[in-house]
Amino acid sequence: MTKPGLLSLCVLCSACVVRAPGLDSGPRSNPFGGASEPSMPPGEASEEATDDQLALARDEGRTVDAALRYLLSREAFSGAEVRAGDYRVAVALTPVAGSSARGAGSRMHLVVVVTDGYDGRIVPELTLRAKVLDTTGAVLAERPLAFTWHPLLHHYGTDLELAKAGPYRVQVAIEPARMRRHDPKNGDRYEKPAFADVAWLGVEREPARIDDAARLSFAQAQGAAYRRSLATMSDGVAVDGASRRVGDYVVAYAVEFAEGYWYLANGSLKYAARVEESAETNAHVEVSVMDAETGRFLPGLAVTATLYKDGERVGSEREPFMWHPWVYHYGMNWRVRGAGRYALEVAFERPPYAASASPARFASGGRVRFDAVDIAVGQK
Amino acid sequence: MKTLVRAGRQVLTGAAFVLLALDASAQEDDQIYHWETPRTGWFELQMLNAFVLASAAPYDRFAGAETRKGLEQHFVEVEYGLTDRWSAGVYADFELPPSDSFRYSGVRVESSYRFFERYERVVELALHAEVQVPRPSSGAGEELETRLVLQRDFSDLRVVANPGFALPLSGDASEGLEFSLAAGVYYRRFWRVQPALEYFAEFGSVAAPSPASEQRHVLYPGARVHLAPGLSWLLSVGIGLNETSDRWLLRGVLSYEFPTVPPADQMR
């Protein structure tokens, strides 16, 4: 590289590196302007969410934000955050567990935290892809990002072994979300793909030593916020609900009337009005699986629910993840025989991200039975 | 701007439905209002077509026919969700009197408000009001009609009742407040086809009800067919229960509810 070229690069880097300690003012505009145009997803009182319930989601979002600030300021080499579409996307480079090497060829971890632009909660069940480039624009790595369980902050991530030293430019592509979304007003989000272009991320800064107690405290704060939402659903909104610990998990259910949702079809969101136009389905069975240690919701599970009435099996349904304006859950509309007392069995496999969880946990899936589940029938 | 473009598109869509109605065949303003209203920013288009197959009842609108036999009525409605509970709409009414030409017969402006949340009370409760402004040459007078909407789901069975009161606002108002009742039972177990039984009665003046023989009582067995999510067609046959009612009618109510302006977009 010529001297003027090098000088220009230095000036560019000094202007654009967003160092972690400077992130306390929230997301800033991307110096490259490469992010999708920011849009504010809806957050309005609706049939599914009162203002107070939306506030619960924002409370949870604040705990996520606090953990993110901590990660960026204490645990990351560097990081930056931008608004992109309906999301806030934070990108950081951190050491891999047990290593502090950061030169060319050493392993490091790419952290991408995708949160909702309105309430700040982590958006799970997304499909992400990241590209890492050097200062010449050469692609050093390109790969999908898996949802990663993390003792401080769940995120999308991957371990990297980059041949060249930084600084790095990271481009993150988010596909339109495939999950179902409750709420005719607030569920209309994540329809468009989003893109975030973050530069320059360096690895010069030495992160502080990992503080397990601090991590646990931030994680428990996230879990406590989620549990408050869950308790509000279970005790104040749902027809019935309860929770039980099983191994490394806490499993909860809530039963409501059958309800509509948005779904992605041919690239655009459609509202499943059919649920409201008949009694074809007459109950909505919600399941939540949490990390027992912190109370945080665990996405990405294959959950199956089975209902029994008077000892006889009514049916089994796969319960997909349901985005909800204030309490994420797995859920499905059911056709049950009528109002009354049922037994509910919930089974799920080991999370796909269990192998990367450190310290080790989630050695197996879970199965739990609730013997007295009161179901009322109808459509919401 | 985006919202304006969308709203313009909705108006054009509504106009297209009106034109469609002009070409459609047949029907009577027997209609039951359910508790549900379009959500904020959502539209509902409705076209009601009725065809009087046999009737000895006198035809008292416009001139040129003695009975209602052969009468066709077409009503086109556009309803808009002002809030999740409150909607407003407008009807354009057309009819083809026996042995005459198709004509515009009047306009109606309506509004509905639903109370409480579903299943919060013993019955779902809503209030519907409409002002009817008939075409002057029809001979009919303006009228204010209010209806209570009482609805209850008994598992797969929905029961709806619309007791109504009509107050003449012009013309011969000597009879004063009139009372009517519309009620329906719907079996909603399956989405595609839902059998329905509807009943309409007009009892005359509240102060001096008409004798039973002069009241109007019509029963409509039929079915609601869902053609697609949001799009349904209620088809039924009307059977007059006394001499002063039309003897046989055919009726269709085509409804389409759609979120042309998704609520989320209103906030962006």
XYZ file of C-alpha atoms in Angstrom:
648
model
C 0.000 0.000 0.000
C 1.332 3.477 -0.849
C 1.985 6.001 1.912
C -0.941 8.265 0.986
C -3.137 5.176 0.841
C -1.999 4.082 4.268
C -2.555 7.573 5.628
C -6.053 7.678 4.215
C -6.775 4.329 5.798
C -5.550 5.552 9.180
C -7.746 8.626 8.957
C -10.673 6.464 7.925
C -10.067 4.078 10.787
C -9.740 6.803 13.374
C -13.015 8.274 12.175
C -14.958 5.083 11.886
C -13.846 2.655 14.538
C -16.647 2.537 17.018
C -15.024 1.509 20.205
C -17.084 -0.237 22.776
C -16.825 2.348 25.557
C -18.349 4.912 23.242
C -21.540 2.973 22.785
C -23.386 4.331 25.760
C -25.289 6.779 23.588
C -27.079 3.976 21.760
C -27.025 2.984 18.138
C -25.440 5.393 15.764
C -25.697 5.773 12.056
C -23.466 3.555 10.028
C -20.565 5.482 8.531
C -20.980 3.440 5.352
C -24.709 3.951 5.174
C -24.913 0.301 4.285
C -27.681 -0.681 6.667
C -31.247 -1.187 5.538
C -33.337 1.882 6.098
C -34.418 1.864 9.721
C -38.131 1.503 10.371
C -39.925 1.557 13.681
C -41.899 -1.638 14.140
C -45.342 -1.097 15.676
C -45.817 -0.931 19.413
C -49.418 -0.043 20.049
C -52.045 -1.246 22.458
C -54.068 -3.959 20.752
C -56.297 -6.962 21.357
C -53.147 -8.878 22.294
C -51.271 -6.277 24.244
C -52.188 -3.496 26.609
C -49.863 -0.573 27.171
C -48.777 -2.164 30.457
C -48.006 -5.448 28.739
C -45.989 -3.701 26.035
C -44.076 -2.047 28.857
C -43.144 -5.520 30.116
C -41.553 -6.246 26.747
C -39.653 -2.969 26.849
C -38.475 -3.820 30.377
C -37.102 -7.089 29.056
C -35.497 -5.162 26.213
C -33.775 -2.884 28.707
C -32.204 -5.865 30.465
C -30.932 -7.078 27.094
C -29.545 -3.642 26.381
C -27.756 -3.541 29.735
C -26.142 -6.903 29.024
C -25.158 -5.736 25.556
C -23.524 -2.600 26.927
C -21.611 -4.753 29.392
C -20.491 -7.137 26.669
C -19.360 -4.323 24.417
C -17.544 -2.423 27.123
C -15.983 -5.320 29.068
C -15.851 -8.485 27.024
C -15.398 -7.443 23.401
C -12.339 -6.382 21.476
C -14.634 -3.928 19.741
C -18.202 -3.570 18.659
C -20.740 -1.357 17.011
C -24.473 -1.112 16.768
C -26.694 0.101 13.945
C -30.374 0.277 13.165
C -31.385 -1.827 10.188
C -34.983 -2.311 9.103
C -37.113 -3.319 12.082
C -34.034 -4.281 14.056
C -31.092 -3.010 16.013
C -28.046 -5.012 15.069
C -25.014 -5.065 17.326
C -21.824 -6.650 16.056
C -18.829 -7.429 18.242
C -15.650 -9.439 18.177
C -14.792 -11.259 21.378
C -12.135 -13.730 22.399
C -13.180 -17.372 22.240
C -13.583 -18.996 25.629
C -10.278 -19.659 27.312
C -8.156 -17.686 24.857
C -7.091 -14.095 24.596
C -5.035 -14.421 21.398
C -6.008 -11.876 18.822
C -3.411 -11.774 16.064
C -3.806 -12.975 12.519
C -4.766 -16.624 12.477
C -6.052 -16.685 16.041
C -9.568 -17.698 16.817
C -12.132 -15.167 17.883
C -15.882 -15.102 18.191
C -18.220 -13.001 16.088
C -21.224 -11.861 18.111
C -24.314 -10.513 16.391
C -27.142 -9.429 18.667
C -30.375 -8.728 16.838
C -32.964 -6.915 18.884
C -36.364 -5.494 18.099
C -36.333 -1.849 17.053
C -39.328 -1.084 19.266
C -38.980 -3.098 22.471
C -35.324 -4.138 22.428
C -35.941 -7.838 23.023
C -33.665 -10.331 21.284
C -35.326 -11.538 18.090
C -34.877 -15.307 17.924
C -35.442 -17.809 15.119
C -33.899 -15.615 12.432
C -31.709 -16.730 9.562
C -28.516 -14.700 9.424
C -25.424 -14.732 7.313
C -22.246 -12.750 7.942
C -19.365 -11.716 5.790
C -16.062 -10.463 7.228
C -13.941 -8.284 4.985
C -10.550 -6.684 5.326
C -9.702 -3.099 4.514
C -9.221 -3.898 0.834
C -12.646 -5.418 0.576
C -11.397 -8.985 0.357
C -13.742 -11.485 1.968
C -11.988 -13.227 4.829
C -14.917 -15.328 5.943
C -18.518 -15.834 5.008
C -20.864 -18.123 6.861
C -24.304 -18.544 8.441
C -24.680 -17.509 12.036
C -26.233 -19.930 14.469
C -28.245 -18.967 17.506
C -25.826 -19.263 20.399
C -26.575 -19.778 24.047
C -24.338 -17.463 26.050
C -23.966 -17.005 29.815
C -24.286 -13.232 29.421
C -26.324 -12.598 26.302
C -27.820 -14.971 23.760
C -26.862 -14.023 20.233
C -26.169 -15.206 16.727
C -22.538 -16.055 16.306
C -19.685 -18.079 14.934
C -16.054 -18.665 15.729
C -13.647 -17.188 13.208
C -10.045 -17.821 12.335
C -9.062 -14.910 10.152
C -5.912 -15.026 8.089
C -5.296 -11.305 8.288
C -5.106 -8.887 11.163
C -7.830 -6.290 11.572
C -9.504 -3.938 11.340
C -12.478 -5.785 9.910
C -15.670 -4.843 8.243
C -18.643 -7.102 9.021
C -21.710 -7.349 6.849
C -24.757 -9.070 8.277
C -27.727 -10.158 6.171
C -31.013 -11.031 7.874
C -33.649 -12.946 5.936
C -37.359 -12.163 6.352
C -38.411 -13.849 9.569
C -40.310 -17.078 9.077
C -41.801 -17.325 12.537
C -45.512 -16.779 13.127
C -46.420 -13.556 14.844
C -49.434 -13.022 17.075
C -51.300 -9.741 17.240
C -53.067 -8.190 14.256
C -51.496 -4.825 15.019
C -48.047 -5.542 16.373
C -47.254 -8.803 14.618
C -46.776 -7.045 11.304
C -42.974 -6.847 11.466
C -39.758 -8.479 10.213
C -41.282 -8.910 6.765
C -38.384 -7.468 4.788
C -34.798 -8.645 4.649
C -32.361 -6.434 6.511
C -28.727 -5.689 6.077
C -26.144 -4.158 8.371
C -22.658 -3.114 7.379
C -20.398 -2.413 10.338
C -16.843 -1.115 10.188
C -14.197 -1.031 11.373
C -13.843 -3.559 14.128
C -10.378 -3.855 15.586
C -8.869 -6.280 18.047
C -6.336 -4.000 19.695
C -8.206 -3.534 22.934
C -7.668 -6.077 25.660
C -11.054 -7.116 27.088
C -11.406 -7.288 30.836
C -11.218 -10.630 32.611
C -14.469 -12.580 32.443
C -16.570 -11.986 35.524
C -18.904 -14.971 35.878
C -20.871 -13.390 38.713
C -21.559 -10.264 36.645
C -22.576 -12.371 33.667
C -24.973 -14.372 35.793
C -26.455 -11.222 37.239
C -27.141 -9.727 33.789
C -28.558 -13.014 32.537
C -30.797 -13.395 35.577
C -32.091 -9.877 35.087
C -33.136 -10.853 31.546
C -34.721 -14.020 32.859
C -36.550 -12.198 35.640
C -38.025 -9.746 33.130
C -39.206 -12.597 30.934
C -40.648 -14.434 33.932
C -42.637 -11.322 34.871
C -44.201 -11.309 31.418
C -44.874 -15.013 31.641
C -46.490 -14.638 35.057
C -48.718 -11.863 33.708
C -49.822 -14.130 30.877
C -50.274 -17.153 33.083
C -52.028 -15.463 35.994
C -53.823 -12.543 34.403
C -54.589 -13.284 30.774
C -54.620 -17.004 30.070
C -57.451 -19.323 31.006
C -54.932 -21.458 32.876
C -51.184 -21.697 33.276
C -48.437 -23.160 35.434
C -44.730 -23.996 35.345
C -42.476 -26.799 36.532
C -38.751 -27.431 36.678
C -37.309 -30.396 34.829
C -33.508 -30.828 34.796
C -31.811 -27.739 33.380
C -35.133 -26.321 32.264
C -38.272 -24.714 33.563
C -41.288 -25.551 31.433
C -44.444 -23.466 31.533
C -47.758 -23.621 29.737
C -50.622 -21.189 29.260
C -53.951 -21.884 27.601
C -55.920 -19.263 25.719
C -58.658 -19.124 23.111
C -57.640 -19.878 19.523
C -56.063 -16.798 18.014
C -54.885 -15.474 14.686
C -51.346 -14.748 13.617
C -49.278 -13.343 10.782
C -47.274 -15.702 8.628
C -44.926 -15.261 5.728
C -46.235 -16.479 2.373
C -44.594 -15.766 -0.954
C -42.457 -13.070 0.552
C -45.191 -11.092 2.247
C -47.026 -11.269 5.535
C -50.564 -12.605 5.587
C -52.907 -12.656 8.544
C -54.417 -16.038 9.351
C -57.975 -14.729 9.681
C -59.346 -18.240 9.203
C -58.803 -18.895 12.898
C -61.325 -16.166 13.701
C -63.820 -17.076 11.018
C -64.806 -20.457 12.401
C -64.613 -22.739 15.388
C -62.294 -25.020 13.437
C -59.765 -24.453 16.199
C -60.970 -23.567 19.665
C -57.985 -23.357 21.983
C -54.447 -22.072 21.923
C -51.857 -24.026 23.873
C -48.716 -22.087 24.679
C -45.504 -23.580 25.983
C -42.434 -21.832 27.243
C -39.102 -23.468 27.956
C -36.615 -21.542 30.029
C -33.089 -21.987 31.222
C -33.599 -22.960 34.881
C -30.532 -21.112 36.098
C -31.397 -17.723 34.639
C -35.050 -17.913 33.590
C -34.272 -16.819 30.047
C -36.503 -18.112 27.255
C -34.897 -20.803 25.104
C -35.740 -20.482 21.416
C -34.966 -22.933 18.627
C -36.465 -26.005 20.293
C -38.547 -28.732 18.692
C -41.485 -28.749 21.106
C -44.343 -31.233 20.983
C -47.456 -30.994 23.113
C -49.861 -33.851 23.759
C -53.278 -33.429 25.331
C -55.174 -36.115 27.231
C -58.791 -36.061 28.298
C -59.956 -38.563 30.921
C -56.818 -40.596 30.287
C -57.430 -40.791 26.567
C -55.028 -39.126 24.146
C -56.692 -36.228 22.324
C -53.774 -35.528 20.016
C -50.227 -34.303 19.621
C -49.148 -31.114 17.941
C -45.779 -29.675 17.087
C -45.646 -26.246 18.707
C -43.640 -23.779 16.642
C -42.108 -20.621 18.002
C -44.617 -17.775 18.153
C -43.505 -14.193 18.252
C -45.699 -12.367 20.728
C -45.726 -8.632 21.525
C -44.756 -9.225 25.128
C -44.114 -12.907 25.866
C -42.378 -15.222 23.415
C -43.610 -18.786 23.451
C -44.144 -21.933 21.458
C -47.770 -22.226 20.468
C -50.417 -23.839 18.344
C -54.154 -23.528 17.859
C -55.937 -26.742 18.760
C -59.305 -28.285 18.224
C -60.263 -29.837 21.556
C -63.398 -31.732 22.489
C -64.767 -29.017 24.662
C -64.127 -26.992 27.753
C -62.867 -28.947 30.723
C -59.885 -30.416 32.471
C -57.143 -31.995 30.404
C -53.643 -33.331 30.987
C -50.822 -31.788 28.982
C -47.526 -33.440 28.215
C -44.725 -31.296 26.830
C -41.662 -32.848 25.231
C -38.712 -31.221 23.553
C -35.363 -32.266 22.240
C -31.988 -31.013 23.343
C -31.437 -27.477 22.002
C -29.386 -27.364 18.801
C -27.027 -24.926 20.500
C -26.530 -27.121 23.576
C -23.119 -28.426 22.467
C -21.673 -24.907 22.409
C -23.094 -23.917 25.776
C -20.360 -23.224 28.246
C -20.345 -24.230 31.020
C -21.920 -27.452 29.757
C -25.646 -27.864 30.245
C -28.725 -29.158 28.452
C -27.326 -32.683 28.126
C -30.722 -33.915 27.056
C -34.161 -32.640 26.149
C -37.065 -32.650 28.534
C -40.492 -34.119 29.122
C -42.989 -32.886 31.651
C -46.638 -33.583 32.346
C -49.227 -31.227 33.785
C -52.188 -33.202 35.057
C -54.777 -30.499 35.631
C -54.971 -28.105 32.714
C -58.248 -26.218 32.474
C -59.215 -25.353 28.931
C -62.007 -23.012 27.858
C -62.982 -23.076 24.209
C -63.485 -20.179 21.832
C -61.800 -17.813 19.464
C -59.972 -14.704 20.564
C -47.955 9.561 1.162
C -47.862 5.772 1.106
C -51.033 5.769 3.178
C -52.714 8.194 0.798
C -51.845 6.046 -2.190
C -53.227 3.039 -0.404
C -56.386 4.882 0.598
C -56.825 5.928 -3.039
C -56.452 2.326 -4.080
C -59.128 1.356 -1.560
C -61.559 3.908 -2.903
C -60.979 2.580 -6.413
C -61.502 -0.955 -5.168
C -64.731 0.128 -3.519
C -65.878 1.802 -6.722
C -65.079 -1.377 -8.635
C -67.319 -3.306 -6.274
C -70.126 -0.812 -6.828
C -69.797 -1.305 -10.563
C -69.722 -5.039 -10.053
C -72.945 -4.792 -8.149
C -74.576 -3.003 -11.029
C -74.127 -6.115 -13.097
C -75.021 -8.602 -10.451
C -78.410 -10.176 -10.242
C -80.899 -10.099 -7.527
C -82.487 -9.229 -3.558
C -83.953 -7.535 0.190
C -82.290 -5.654 3.033
C -82.483 -8.523 5.484
C -79.121 -8.553 7.161
C -77.840 -9.558 10.563
C -75.050 -7.613 12.217
C -72.487 -9.561 14.181
C -70.458 -8.224 17.076
C -67.169 -8.133 15.180
C -66.173 -4.936 13.389
C -63.234 -4.348 11.050
C -60.026 -3.619 12.951
C -58.421 -0.202 12.871
C -57.537 0.616 9.292
C -59.140 -2.527 7.873
C -61.912 -2.462 5.319
C -64.908 -4.656 4.738
C -66.683 -4.660 1.425
C -70.066 -6.236 1.282
C -72.534 -6.824 -1.502
C -76.021 -8.028 -0.720
C -78.169 -9.320 -3.578
C -81.783 -10.378 -3.159
C -84.293 -11.685 -5.629
C -87.980 -12.016 -4.810
C -89.109 -15.214 -6.516
C -92.719 -15.220 -5.375
C -94.677 -12.644 -3.458
C -98.148 -11.263 -3.057
C -96.879 -8.380 -0.902
C -97.532 -4.966 -2.431
C -94.622 -3.070 -3.948
C -94.655 0.354 -2.335
C -91.561 2.032 -3.748
C -91.355 3.840 -7.043
C -94.291 3.200 -9.371
C -95.344 0.683 -11.950
C -95.608 -2.638 -10.104
C -98.314 -4.019 -7.870
C -96.439 -6.760 -6.044
C -92.844 -7.403 -5.121
C -92.649 -10.538 -7.244
C -89.619 -10.283 -9.519
C -88.034 -7.459 -7.509
C -84.263 -7.412 -7.379
C -82.322 -5.522 -4.702
C -78.600 -4.865 -4.570
C -76.812 -3.197 -1.703
C -73.148 -2.391 -1.731
C -71.408 -1.453 1.506
C -67.967 -0.214 2.383
C -67.155 -0.349 6.088
C -63.980 0.945 7.667
C -62.487 0.292 11.093
C -62.007 3.678 12.761
C -60.737 1.916 15.860
C -60.707 -1.714 16.897
C -64.185 -1.171 18.345
C -65.741 1.460 16.171
C -66.509 1.292 12.470
C -68.266 3.515 9.976
C -69.647 2.656 6.593
C -71.819 3.668 3.714
C -74.295 1.712 1.633
C -75.398 2.418 -1.897
C -78.759 0.781 -2.601
C -80.040 -0.218 -6.008
C -83.087 -2.077 -7.160
C -84.701 -3.416 -10.241
C -88.468 -3.137 -9.770
C -90.635 -5.656 -11.601
C -91.043 -4.752 -15.276
C -88.854 -1.697 -14.893
C -85.245 -0.634 -15.268
C -82.371 -0.840 -12.790
C -82.176 2.224 -10.599
C -80.407 3.783 -7.682
C -82.747 3.699 -4.711
C -80.912 5.396 -1.866
C -77.964 5.650 0.418
C -77.363 4.613 3.999
C -74.719 5.826 6.408
C -73.958 3.515 9.292
C -71.781 3.118 12.316
C -71.166 0.280 14.771
C -69.554 0.221 18.168
C -68.748 -2.910 20.091
C -68.491 -2.997 23.849
C -66.253 -5.065 26.134
C -63.953 -7.871 25.114
C -65.056 -11.190 23.711
C -66.314 -13.614 26.376
C -66.046 -10.879 29.001
C -69.819 -10.762 29.514
C -72.625 -13.265 29.168
C -73.243 -11.940 25.666
C -71.122 -9.857 23.331
C -72.781 -6.467 22.984
C -72.610 -3.905 20.198
C -74.697 -1.026 18.923
C -75.441 -0.364 15.299
C -77.059 2.777 13.917
C -77.815 3.837 10.397
C -79.533 6.695 8.639
C -81.388 5.751 5.485
C -81.800 8.379 2.815
C -83.945 6.930 0.021
C -84.063 8.444 -3.410
C -86.941 10.975 -3.327
C -88.713 9.417 -6.286
C -88.935 6.101 -4.435
C -91.682 7.526 -2.244
C -90.000 6.326 0.935
C -88.932 8.641 3.755
C -85.696 9.064 5.639
C -85.278 6.864 8.656
C -82.978 6.366 11.609
C -82.522 2.749 12.567
C -80.717 1.502 15.650
C -80.024 -2.095 16.463
C -78.594 -3.838 19.453
C -76.217 -6.635 18.616
C -76.365 -9.491 21.090
C -74.110 -12.411 20.318
C -73.063 -15.540 22.112
C -70.976 -18.518 21.095
C -72.078 -21.858 22.477
C -68.987 -23.798 21.456
C -69.445 -24.298 17.697
C -72.848 -22.640 17.607
C -73.161 -18.889 17.346
C -76.420 -17.164 18.203
C -76.949 -13.539 17.214
C -79.964 -11.323 17.834
C -80.533 -7.795 16.533
C -83.568 -6.186 18.122
C -84.048 -2.929 16.237
C -85.969 0.311 16.353
C -86.644 2.524 13.355
C -87.662 6.151 13.651
C -89.048 7.928 10.572
C -87.266 11.233 10.043
C -89.397 12.507 7.206
C -92.538 11.713 5.209
C -95.367 9.946 6.990
C -94.074 9.682 10.536
C -97.467 9.035 12.079
C -96.632 5.455 13.049
C -93.688 6.587 15.153
C -91.037 4.201 16.399
C -91.152 0.760 14.768
C -89.788 -2.466 16.171
C -88.053 -5.273 14.311
C -86.068 -8.355 15.166
C -83.367 -10.135 13.255
C -81.800 -13.278 14.654
C -79.513 -15.987 13.394
C -77.958 -19.269 14.384
C -74.691 -20.364 12.746
C -72.878 -23.668 13.005
C -69.220 -22.671 12.809
C -67.522 -26.004 13.372
C -65.899 -25.997 9.957
C -64.379 -23.094 8.150
C -65.351 -23.814 4.557
C -69.131 -24.201 4.893
C -71.152 -23.013 7.871
C -74.875 -23.773 7.902
C -76.993 -20.829 8.986
C -80.603 -20.133 9.866
C -81.729 -16.518 9.969
C -85.037 -14.977 10.900
C -86.388 -11.490 10.221
C -89.517 -9.962 11.639
C -91.132 -6.528 11.495
C -93.807 -5.878 14.074
C -94.879 -2.387 13.088
C -95.259 0.530 15.456
C -94.124 0.130 19.044
C -97.146 2.140 20.197
C -99.614 0.121 18.168
C -98.108 -3.136 16.855
C -99.537 -4.490 13.629
C -101.842 -7.502 13.835
C -99.953 -10.762 13.353
C -101.378 -11.148 9.879
C -99.850 -7.832 8.816
C -96.439 -8.339 10.336
C -93.531 -9.556 8.279
C -91.842 -12.849 9.156
C -89.224 -14.440 6.928
C -86.963 -17.419 7.619
C -83.706 -17.903 5.732
C -82.046 -21.319 5.839
C -78.679 -21.181 4.107
C -74.945 -21.450 4.524
C -71.918 -19.228 4.684
C -69.234 -20.395 2.313
C -65.674 -19.181 2.878
C -64.067 -18.834 -0.506
C -60.744 -17.644 0.907
C -59.586 -16.190 4.223
C -61.470 -12.920 4.566
C -63.814 -13.690 1.667
C -67.183 -15.303 2.337
C -70.527 -15.665 0.664
C -73.693 -16.224 2.681
C -76.281 -17.873 0.454
C -79.816 -18.492 1.607
C -83.399 -19.027 0.569
C -86.042 -16.852 2.175
C -89.348 -18.414 3.130
C -92.228 -16.107 4.019
C -94.075 -17.278 7.103
C -97.299 -15.371 6.443
C -99.256 -13.840 3.588
C -97.875 -10.327 3.960
C -94.283 -11.534 3.643
C -92.576 -12.395 0.391
C -93.245 -16.059 -0.245
C -89.868 -17.047 -1.684
C -86.609 -15.131 -1.936
C -83.043 -15.841 -2.885
C -80.316 -13.914 -1.112
C -76.551 -13.694 -1.217
C -74.201 -11.628 0.940
C -70.662 -11.461 -0.345
C -68.161 -10.086 2.190
C -64.511 -9.338 1.893
C -62.448 -8.034 4.783
C -58.911 -6.942 4.112
C -56.093 -4.985 5.722
C -55.229 -2.754 2.787
C -53.657 -0.309 5.151
C -51.947 -2.608 7.626
C -52.101 -1.009 11.049
C -48.344 -1.226 11.306
C -47.911 0.926 8.228
C -49.988 3.664 9.755
C -47.304 4.087 12.353
C -44.382 4.188 9.983
